[in-house]
């Protein structure tokens, strides 16, 4: 089954207002409808710039999403942002369970599941991130860990809802380290994740879900990573902050 590649930039807590808008406008100007017919592209700016980046990219065909959301609908949750607020300003997508949320802010599988549910209920599409830490890989627990994160993160979702979910496999040891997973490592993890999806739903549906790889993706390694089995795109951190390097990834061949 052919899945449309999905290349996304997670800007994390980087850029200022001017830099965020410049990057958004440069991407809009560079990415023609013919490129976007072949691959989906999205950016995930910091919350405070989201509204303006949505407007800068309106009608461009480039998706804009948030890096996080609250698991509650509304109310006394100081510092949080709801799914409805994201929809209200025109965001279409949200990251859930990024490794920095899990490991720096203690987000667990149950919270991630509530966030996925909340996002989908509001009409957002969701990128659910999973990934093992180095000691887990070294003790051969990669499949166990990412399978558990995937199963827990998707708990209670219907097949229709799964249709609005992308999975991002981001091995923690490869994030921001310059040490990307090899295509063999990425392919093995992705194929395992697709097998888990087939077990949770069915093989046909599992074939339709896109699984992005994330962790030190660069213009010079994207093509070999994309050639690995079951790798359908990339979630890019550092290399998404400069227009040339992100375009080099989006235009891989
Ligand atoms: P880097 O591309 O900087 O390794 O970050 C990956 C990532 O965490 C994307 O969400």
XYZ file of N, CA and C in Angstrom, residues 32 46 54 65 72 81 93 112 129 150 169 173 192 199 215 233 245:
51
model
N 5.309 24.411 -3.801
C 4.243 24.554 -4.784
C 3.180 23.485 -4.569
N 5.752 27.091 18.362
C 5.372 27.303 19.766
C 3.965 27.920 19.846
N -0.568 30.177 11.524
C -1.767 29.670 10.834
C -2.186 30.662 9.750
N 0.195 22.831 13.328
C -0.293 22.154 14.521
C 0.397 22.646 15.771
N -7.920 18.225 29.435
C -9.240 18.651 29.917
C -9.884 19.578 28.891
N -3.648 24.770 27.390
C -4.327 25.178 26.157
C -5.216 24.017 25.708
N -3.854 20.146 13.715
C -3.120 18.953 14.119
C -2.451 19.207 15.469
N -1.363 10.658 27.929
C -1.264 10.767 26.464
C -2.551 10.280 25.810
N 3.459 10.276 19.509
C 4.891 9.971 19.480
C 5.220 8.845 20.460
N 2.254 2.597 22.231
C 1.280 2.680 21.132
C -0.089 2.166 21.580
N 7.660 7.515 15.396
C 8.638 6.725 16.153
C 9.884 7.583 16.331
N 17.231 8.368 22.234
C 18.681 8.515 22.098
C 19.077 9.158 20.762
N 7.433 -3.288 13.406
C 6.850 -3.786 14.658
C 5.594 -2.987 15.020
N -2.712 -5.911 15.082
C -3.289 -6.679 16.181
C -4.409 -5.930 16.883
N 14.323 11.909 14.845
C 15.571 11.761 15.591
C 16.740 12.019 14.671
N 7.492 8.960 6.623
C 7.690 10.390 6.767
C 8.658 10.662 7.893
N 17.365 23.566 5.064
C 17.486 22.167 5.496
C 16.110 21.498 5.544
